[in-house]
mmCIF file of C-alpha atoms in Angstrom:
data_model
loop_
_atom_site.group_PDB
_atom_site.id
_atom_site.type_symbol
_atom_site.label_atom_id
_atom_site.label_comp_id
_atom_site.label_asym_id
_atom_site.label_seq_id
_atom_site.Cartn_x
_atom_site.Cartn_y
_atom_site.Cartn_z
ATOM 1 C CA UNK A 1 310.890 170.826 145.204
ATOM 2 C CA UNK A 2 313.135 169.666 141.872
ATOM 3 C CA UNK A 3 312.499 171.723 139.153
ATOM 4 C CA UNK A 4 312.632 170.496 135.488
ATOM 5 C CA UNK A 5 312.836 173.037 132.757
ATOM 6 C CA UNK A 6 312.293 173.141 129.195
ATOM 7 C CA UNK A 7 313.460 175.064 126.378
ATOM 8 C CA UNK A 8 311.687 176.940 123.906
ATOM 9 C CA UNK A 9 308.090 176.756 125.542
ATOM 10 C CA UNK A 10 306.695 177.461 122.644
ATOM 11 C CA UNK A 11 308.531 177.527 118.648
ATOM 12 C CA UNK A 12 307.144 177.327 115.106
ATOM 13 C CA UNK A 13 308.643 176.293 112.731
ATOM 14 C CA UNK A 14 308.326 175.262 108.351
ATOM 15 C CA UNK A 15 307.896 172.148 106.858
ATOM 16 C CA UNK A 16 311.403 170.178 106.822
ATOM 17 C CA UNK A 17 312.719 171.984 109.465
ATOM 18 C CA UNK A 18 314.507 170.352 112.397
ATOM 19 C CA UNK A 19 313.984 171.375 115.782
ATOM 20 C CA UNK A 20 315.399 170.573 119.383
ATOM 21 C CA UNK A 21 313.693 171.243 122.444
ATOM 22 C CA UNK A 22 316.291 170.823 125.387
ATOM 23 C CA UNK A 23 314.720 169.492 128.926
ATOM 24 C CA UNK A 24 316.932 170.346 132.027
ATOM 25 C CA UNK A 25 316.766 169.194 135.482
ATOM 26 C CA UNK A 26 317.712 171.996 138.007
ATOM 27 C CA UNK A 27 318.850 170.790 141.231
ATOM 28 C CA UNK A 28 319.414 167.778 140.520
ATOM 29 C CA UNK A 29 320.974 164.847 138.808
ATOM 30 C CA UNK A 30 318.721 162.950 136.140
ATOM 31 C CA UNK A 31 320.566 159.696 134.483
ATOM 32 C CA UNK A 32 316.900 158.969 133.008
ATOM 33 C CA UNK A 33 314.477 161.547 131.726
ATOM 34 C CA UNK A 34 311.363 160.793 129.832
ATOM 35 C CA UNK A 35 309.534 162.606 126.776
ATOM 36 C CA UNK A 36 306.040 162.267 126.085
ATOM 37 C CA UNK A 37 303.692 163.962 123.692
ATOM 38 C CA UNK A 38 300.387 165.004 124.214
ATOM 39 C CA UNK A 39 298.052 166.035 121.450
ATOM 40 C CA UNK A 40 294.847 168.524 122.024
ATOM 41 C CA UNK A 41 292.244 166.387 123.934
ATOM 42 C CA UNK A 42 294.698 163.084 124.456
ATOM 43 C CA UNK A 43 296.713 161.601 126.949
ATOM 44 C CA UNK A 44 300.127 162.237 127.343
ATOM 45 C CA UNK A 45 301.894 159.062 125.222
ATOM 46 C CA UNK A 46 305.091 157.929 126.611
ATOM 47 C CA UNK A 47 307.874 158.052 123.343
ATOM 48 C CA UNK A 48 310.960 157.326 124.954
ATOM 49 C CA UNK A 49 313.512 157.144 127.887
ATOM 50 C CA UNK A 50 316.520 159.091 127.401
ATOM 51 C CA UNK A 51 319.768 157.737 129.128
ATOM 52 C CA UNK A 52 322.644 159.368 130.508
ATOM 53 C CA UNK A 53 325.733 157.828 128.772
ATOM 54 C CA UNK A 54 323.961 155.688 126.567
ATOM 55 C CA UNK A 55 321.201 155.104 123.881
ATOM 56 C CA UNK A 56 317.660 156.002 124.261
ATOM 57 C CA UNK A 57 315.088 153.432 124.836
ATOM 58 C CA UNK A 58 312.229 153.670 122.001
ATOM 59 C CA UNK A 59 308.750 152.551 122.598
ATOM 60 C CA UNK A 60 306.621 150.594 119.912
ATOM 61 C CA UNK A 61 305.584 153.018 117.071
ATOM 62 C CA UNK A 62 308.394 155.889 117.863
ATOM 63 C CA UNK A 63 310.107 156.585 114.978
ATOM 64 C CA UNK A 64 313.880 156.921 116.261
ATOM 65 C CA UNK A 65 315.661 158.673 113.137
ATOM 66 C CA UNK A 66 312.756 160.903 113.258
ATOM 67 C CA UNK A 67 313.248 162.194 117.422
ATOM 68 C CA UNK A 68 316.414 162.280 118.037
ATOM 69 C CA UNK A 69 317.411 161.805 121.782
ATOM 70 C CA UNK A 70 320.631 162.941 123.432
ATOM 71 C CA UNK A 71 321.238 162.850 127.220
ATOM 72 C CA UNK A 72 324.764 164.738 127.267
ATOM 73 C CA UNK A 73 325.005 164.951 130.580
ATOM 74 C CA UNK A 74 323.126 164.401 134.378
ATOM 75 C CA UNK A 75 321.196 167.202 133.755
ATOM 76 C CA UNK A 76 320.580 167.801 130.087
ATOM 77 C CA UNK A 77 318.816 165.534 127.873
ATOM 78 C CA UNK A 78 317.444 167.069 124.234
ATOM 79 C CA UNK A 79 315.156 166.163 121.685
ATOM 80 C CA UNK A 80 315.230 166.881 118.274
ATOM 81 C CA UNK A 81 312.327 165.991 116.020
ATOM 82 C CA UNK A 82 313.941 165.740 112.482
ATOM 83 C CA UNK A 83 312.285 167.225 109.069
ATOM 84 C CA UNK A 84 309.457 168.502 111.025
ATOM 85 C CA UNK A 85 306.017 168.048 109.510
ATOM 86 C CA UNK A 86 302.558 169.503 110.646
ATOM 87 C CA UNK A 87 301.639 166.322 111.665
ATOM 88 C CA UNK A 88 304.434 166.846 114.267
ATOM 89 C CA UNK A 89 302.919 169.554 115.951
ATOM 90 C CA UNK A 90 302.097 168.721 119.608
ATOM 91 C CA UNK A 91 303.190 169.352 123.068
ATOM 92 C CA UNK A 92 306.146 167.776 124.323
ATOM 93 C CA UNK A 93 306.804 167.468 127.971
ATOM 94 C CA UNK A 94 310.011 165.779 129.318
ATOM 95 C CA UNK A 95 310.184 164.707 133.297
ATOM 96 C CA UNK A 96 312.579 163.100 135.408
ATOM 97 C CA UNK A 97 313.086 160.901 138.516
ATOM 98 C CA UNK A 98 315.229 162.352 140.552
ATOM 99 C CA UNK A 99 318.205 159.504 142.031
ATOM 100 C CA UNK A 100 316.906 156.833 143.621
ATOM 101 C CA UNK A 101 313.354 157.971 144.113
ATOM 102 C CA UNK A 102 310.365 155.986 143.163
ATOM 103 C CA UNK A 103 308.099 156.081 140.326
ATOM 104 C CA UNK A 104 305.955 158.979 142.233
ATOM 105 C CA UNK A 105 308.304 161.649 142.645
ATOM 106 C CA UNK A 106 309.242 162.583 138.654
ATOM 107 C CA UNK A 107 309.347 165.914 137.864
ATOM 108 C CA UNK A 108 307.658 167.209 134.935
ATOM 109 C CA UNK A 109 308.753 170.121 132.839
ATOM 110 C CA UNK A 110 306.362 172.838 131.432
ATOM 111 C CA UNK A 111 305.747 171.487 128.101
ATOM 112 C CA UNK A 112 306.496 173.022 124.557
ATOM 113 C CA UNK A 113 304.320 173.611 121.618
ATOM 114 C CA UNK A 114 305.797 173.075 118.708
ATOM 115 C CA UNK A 115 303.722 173.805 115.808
ATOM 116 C CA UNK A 116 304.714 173.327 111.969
ATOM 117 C CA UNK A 117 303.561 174.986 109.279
ATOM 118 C CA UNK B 1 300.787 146.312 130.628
ATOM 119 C CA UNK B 2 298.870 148.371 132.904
ATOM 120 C CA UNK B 3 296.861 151.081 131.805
ATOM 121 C CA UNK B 4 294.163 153.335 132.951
ATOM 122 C CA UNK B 5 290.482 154.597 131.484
ATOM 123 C CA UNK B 6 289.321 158.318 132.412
ATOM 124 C CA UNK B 7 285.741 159.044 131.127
ATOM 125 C CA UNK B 8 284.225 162.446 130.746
ATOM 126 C CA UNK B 9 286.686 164.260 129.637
ATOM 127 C CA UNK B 10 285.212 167.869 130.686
ATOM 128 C CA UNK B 11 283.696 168.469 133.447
ATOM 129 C CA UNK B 12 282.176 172.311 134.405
ATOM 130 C CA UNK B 13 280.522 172.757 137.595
ATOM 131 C CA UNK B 14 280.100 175.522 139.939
ATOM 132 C CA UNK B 15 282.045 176.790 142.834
ATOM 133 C CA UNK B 16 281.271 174.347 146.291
ATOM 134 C CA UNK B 17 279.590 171.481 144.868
ATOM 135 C CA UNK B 18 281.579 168.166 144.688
ATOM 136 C CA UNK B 19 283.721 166.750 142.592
ATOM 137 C CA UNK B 20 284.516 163.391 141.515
ATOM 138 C CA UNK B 21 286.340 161.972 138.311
ATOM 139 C CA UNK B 22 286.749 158.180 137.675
ATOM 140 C CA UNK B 23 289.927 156.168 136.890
ATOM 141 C CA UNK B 24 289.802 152.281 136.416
ATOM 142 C CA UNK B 25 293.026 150.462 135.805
ATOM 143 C CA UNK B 26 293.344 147.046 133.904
ATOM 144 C CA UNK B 27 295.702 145.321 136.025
ATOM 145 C CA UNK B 28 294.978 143.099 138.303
ATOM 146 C CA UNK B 29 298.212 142.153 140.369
ATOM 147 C CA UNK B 30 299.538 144.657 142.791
ATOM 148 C CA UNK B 31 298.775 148.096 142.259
ATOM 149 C CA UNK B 32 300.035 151.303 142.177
ATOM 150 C CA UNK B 33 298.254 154.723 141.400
ATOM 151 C CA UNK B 34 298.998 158.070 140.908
ATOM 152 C CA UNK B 35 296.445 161.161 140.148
ATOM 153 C CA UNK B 36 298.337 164.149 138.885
ATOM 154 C CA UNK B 37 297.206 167.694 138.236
ATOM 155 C CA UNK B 38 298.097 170.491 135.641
ATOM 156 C CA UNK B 39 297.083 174.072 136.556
ATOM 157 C CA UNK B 40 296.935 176.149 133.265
ATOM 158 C CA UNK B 41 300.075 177.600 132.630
ATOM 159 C CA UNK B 42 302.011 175.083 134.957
ATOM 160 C CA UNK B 43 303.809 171.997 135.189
ATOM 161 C CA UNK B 44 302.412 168.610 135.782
ATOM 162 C CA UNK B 45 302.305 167.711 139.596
ATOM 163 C CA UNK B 46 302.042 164.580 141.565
ATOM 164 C CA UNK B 47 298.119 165.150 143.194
ATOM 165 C CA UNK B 48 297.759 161.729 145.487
ATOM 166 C CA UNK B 49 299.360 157.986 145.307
ATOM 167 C CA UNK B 50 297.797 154.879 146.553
ATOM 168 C CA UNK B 51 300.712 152.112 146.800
ATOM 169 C CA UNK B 52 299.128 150.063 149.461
ATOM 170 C CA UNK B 53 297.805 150.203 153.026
ATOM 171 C CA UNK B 54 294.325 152.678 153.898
ATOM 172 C CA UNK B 55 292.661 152.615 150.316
ATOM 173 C CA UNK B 56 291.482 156.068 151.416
ATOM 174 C CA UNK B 57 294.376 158.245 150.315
ATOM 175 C CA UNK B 58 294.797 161.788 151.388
ATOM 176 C CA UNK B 59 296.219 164.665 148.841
ATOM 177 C CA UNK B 60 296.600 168.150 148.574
ATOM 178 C CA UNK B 61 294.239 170.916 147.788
ATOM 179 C CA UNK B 62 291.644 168.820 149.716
ATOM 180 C CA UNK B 63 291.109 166.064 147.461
ATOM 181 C CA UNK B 64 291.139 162.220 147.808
ATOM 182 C CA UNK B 65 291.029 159.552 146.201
ATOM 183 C CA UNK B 66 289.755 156.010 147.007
ATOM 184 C CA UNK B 67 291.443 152.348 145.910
ATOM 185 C CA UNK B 68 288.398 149.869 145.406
ATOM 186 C CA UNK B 69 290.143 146.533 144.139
ATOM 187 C CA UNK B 70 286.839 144.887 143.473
ATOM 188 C CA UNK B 71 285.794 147.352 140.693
ATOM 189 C CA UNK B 72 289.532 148.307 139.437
ATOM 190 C CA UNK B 73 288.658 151.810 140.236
ATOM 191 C CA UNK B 74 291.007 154.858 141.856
ATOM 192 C CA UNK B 75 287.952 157.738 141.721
ATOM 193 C CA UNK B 76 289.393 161.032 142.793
ATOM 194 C CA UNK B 77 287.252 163.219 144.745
ATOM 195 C CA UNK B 78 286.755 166.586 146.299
ATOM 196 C CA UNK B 79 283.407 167.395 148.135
ATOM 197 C CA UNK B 80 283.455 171.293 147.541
ATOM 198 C CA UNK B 81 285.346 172.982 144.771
ATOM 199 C CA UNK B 82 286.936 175.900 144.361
ATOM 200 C CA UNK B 83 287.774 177.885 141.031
ATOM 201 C CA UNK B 84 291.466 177.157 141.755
ATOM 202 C CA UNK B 85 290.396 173.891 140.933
ATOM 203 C CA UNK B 86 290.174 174.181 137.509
ATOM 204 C CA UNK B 87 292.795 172.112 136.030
ATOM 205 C CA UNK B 88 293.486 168.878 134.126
ATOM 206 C CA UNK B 89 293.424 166.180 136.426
ATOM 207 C CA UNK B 90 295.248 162.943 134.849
ATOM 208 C CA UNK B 91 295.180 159.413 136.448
ATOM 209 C CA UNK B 92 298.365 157.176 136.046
ATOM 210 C CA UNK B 93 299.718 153.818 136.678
ATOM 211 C CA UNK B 94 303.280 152.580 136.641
ATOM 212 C CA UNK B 95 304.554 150.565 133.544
ATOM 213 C CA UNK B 96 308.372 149.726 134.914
ATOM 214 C CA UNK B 97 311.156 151.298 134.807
ATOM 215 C CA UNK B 98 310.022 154.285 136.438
ATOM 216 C CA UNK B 99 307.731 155.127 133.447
ATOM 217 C CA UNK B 100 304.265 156.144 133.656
ATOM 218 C CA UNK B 101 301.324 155.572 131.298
ATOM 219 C CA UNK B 102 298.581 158.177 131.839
ATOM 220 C CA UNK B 103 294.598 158.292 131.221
ATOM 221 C CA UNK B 104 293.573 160.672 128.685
ATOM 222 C CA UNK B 105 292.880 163.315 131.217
ATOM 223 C CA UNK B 106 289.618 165.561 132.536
ATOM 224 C CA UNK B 107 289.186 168.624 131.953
ATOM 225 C CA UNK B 108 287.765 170.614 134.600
ATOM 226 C CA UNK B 109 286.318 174.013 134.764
ATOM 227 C CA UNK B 110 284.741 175.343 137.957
ATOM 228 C CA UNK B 111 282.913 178.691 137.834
ATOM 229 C CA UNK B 112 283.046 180.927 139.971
#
């Protein structure tokens, strides 16, 4: 099946710090990808939909200055969470629909866990 | 907007005796459902998905899931489980735009 990638799967980092976790798509061609984050015991929370060629789409209580969302090309999209602080820490997981499937066949990536100290 | 409830978040059992974790949506217009799974280590995967027809739906690994419209409930099942099993089992529900809101997950643990 499609495989989605992400990249670090795991970084710490200090207070302040920015960091970008990149979120590939394989095999195929992603004009929308998704990032979510999922703290310890939670569900994972939708934060935005990246899109090829264009802005991101934000949703209600996502900071956008602080995660920055670039989808450079069909199979790249990156997110970079600005002046980290601990209260960043989480695990971020990206996925993506692959072109003109249905709701049911996203791919999800493995996840990284970002921690700041 | 839909969502979806998931109670109990951990569950342990034992090897071969049944399984079966609740999901209730709040919509109630037409329905779709998805159960996913993630094995530790490994990437979320699509389990089952009811979009309509047999409310009986058929996944991998042995488990179903039924669609009860009456009680807003997509309950996943699995009458005898195995310690490959243990895994977080997350129900979800379509919000548009091929996004996804999610429960907040069950933990599962089988022993062997």
């Amino acid at each position: 099946g499609a495989v989605v990638s992400q990249h670090p799967s795991r970084v710490i980092c200090k207070s302040g710090t920015s960091v970008k976790i990149e979120c590939r798509s394989l095999d195929f061609q992603a004009t929308t990808m998704f990032w979510y984050r999922q703290f310890p015991k939670q569900s994972l929370m939708l934060m935005a939909t990246s899109n090829e060629g264009s802005k991101a789409t934000y949703e209600q209580g996502v900071e956008k200055d602080k995660f920055l969302i670039n989808h450079a090309s069909l199979t790249l999209s990156t997110l970079t969470v600005t002046s980290a602080h601990p209260e960043d820490s989480s695990f971020y997981i990206c996925s993506a629909p692959p072109p003109g499937g249905v709701t049911d066949t996203q791919y999800f990536g493995p996840g990284t866990r970002l921690t700041v100290l | 907007a839909q969502s979806v409830s998931q109670h109990n978040h951990h569950v342990i059992l034992s090897e071969a005796a049944s399984l079966e974790l609740g999901c209730n949506y709040s919509y109630g217009g037409t329905v779709n459902l998805f159960w996913y799974v993630q094995y530790p280590g490994q990437h979320l995967q699509l389990l089952l998905k009811y979009f309509s027809g047999d409310p009986l739906v058929k996944g991998i690994k042995g488990f179903e899931a039924e669609f009860i419209k009456s009680k807003f409930s997509f309950n996943l099942r699995k009458p005898s489980v195995q310690w490959s099993d243990t895994a977080e089992y997350f129900c979800a529900v379509p919000r548009g735009n091929n996004r996804l809101a999610f429960g907040k997950g069950n933990q599962v643990v089988v022993i062997p």
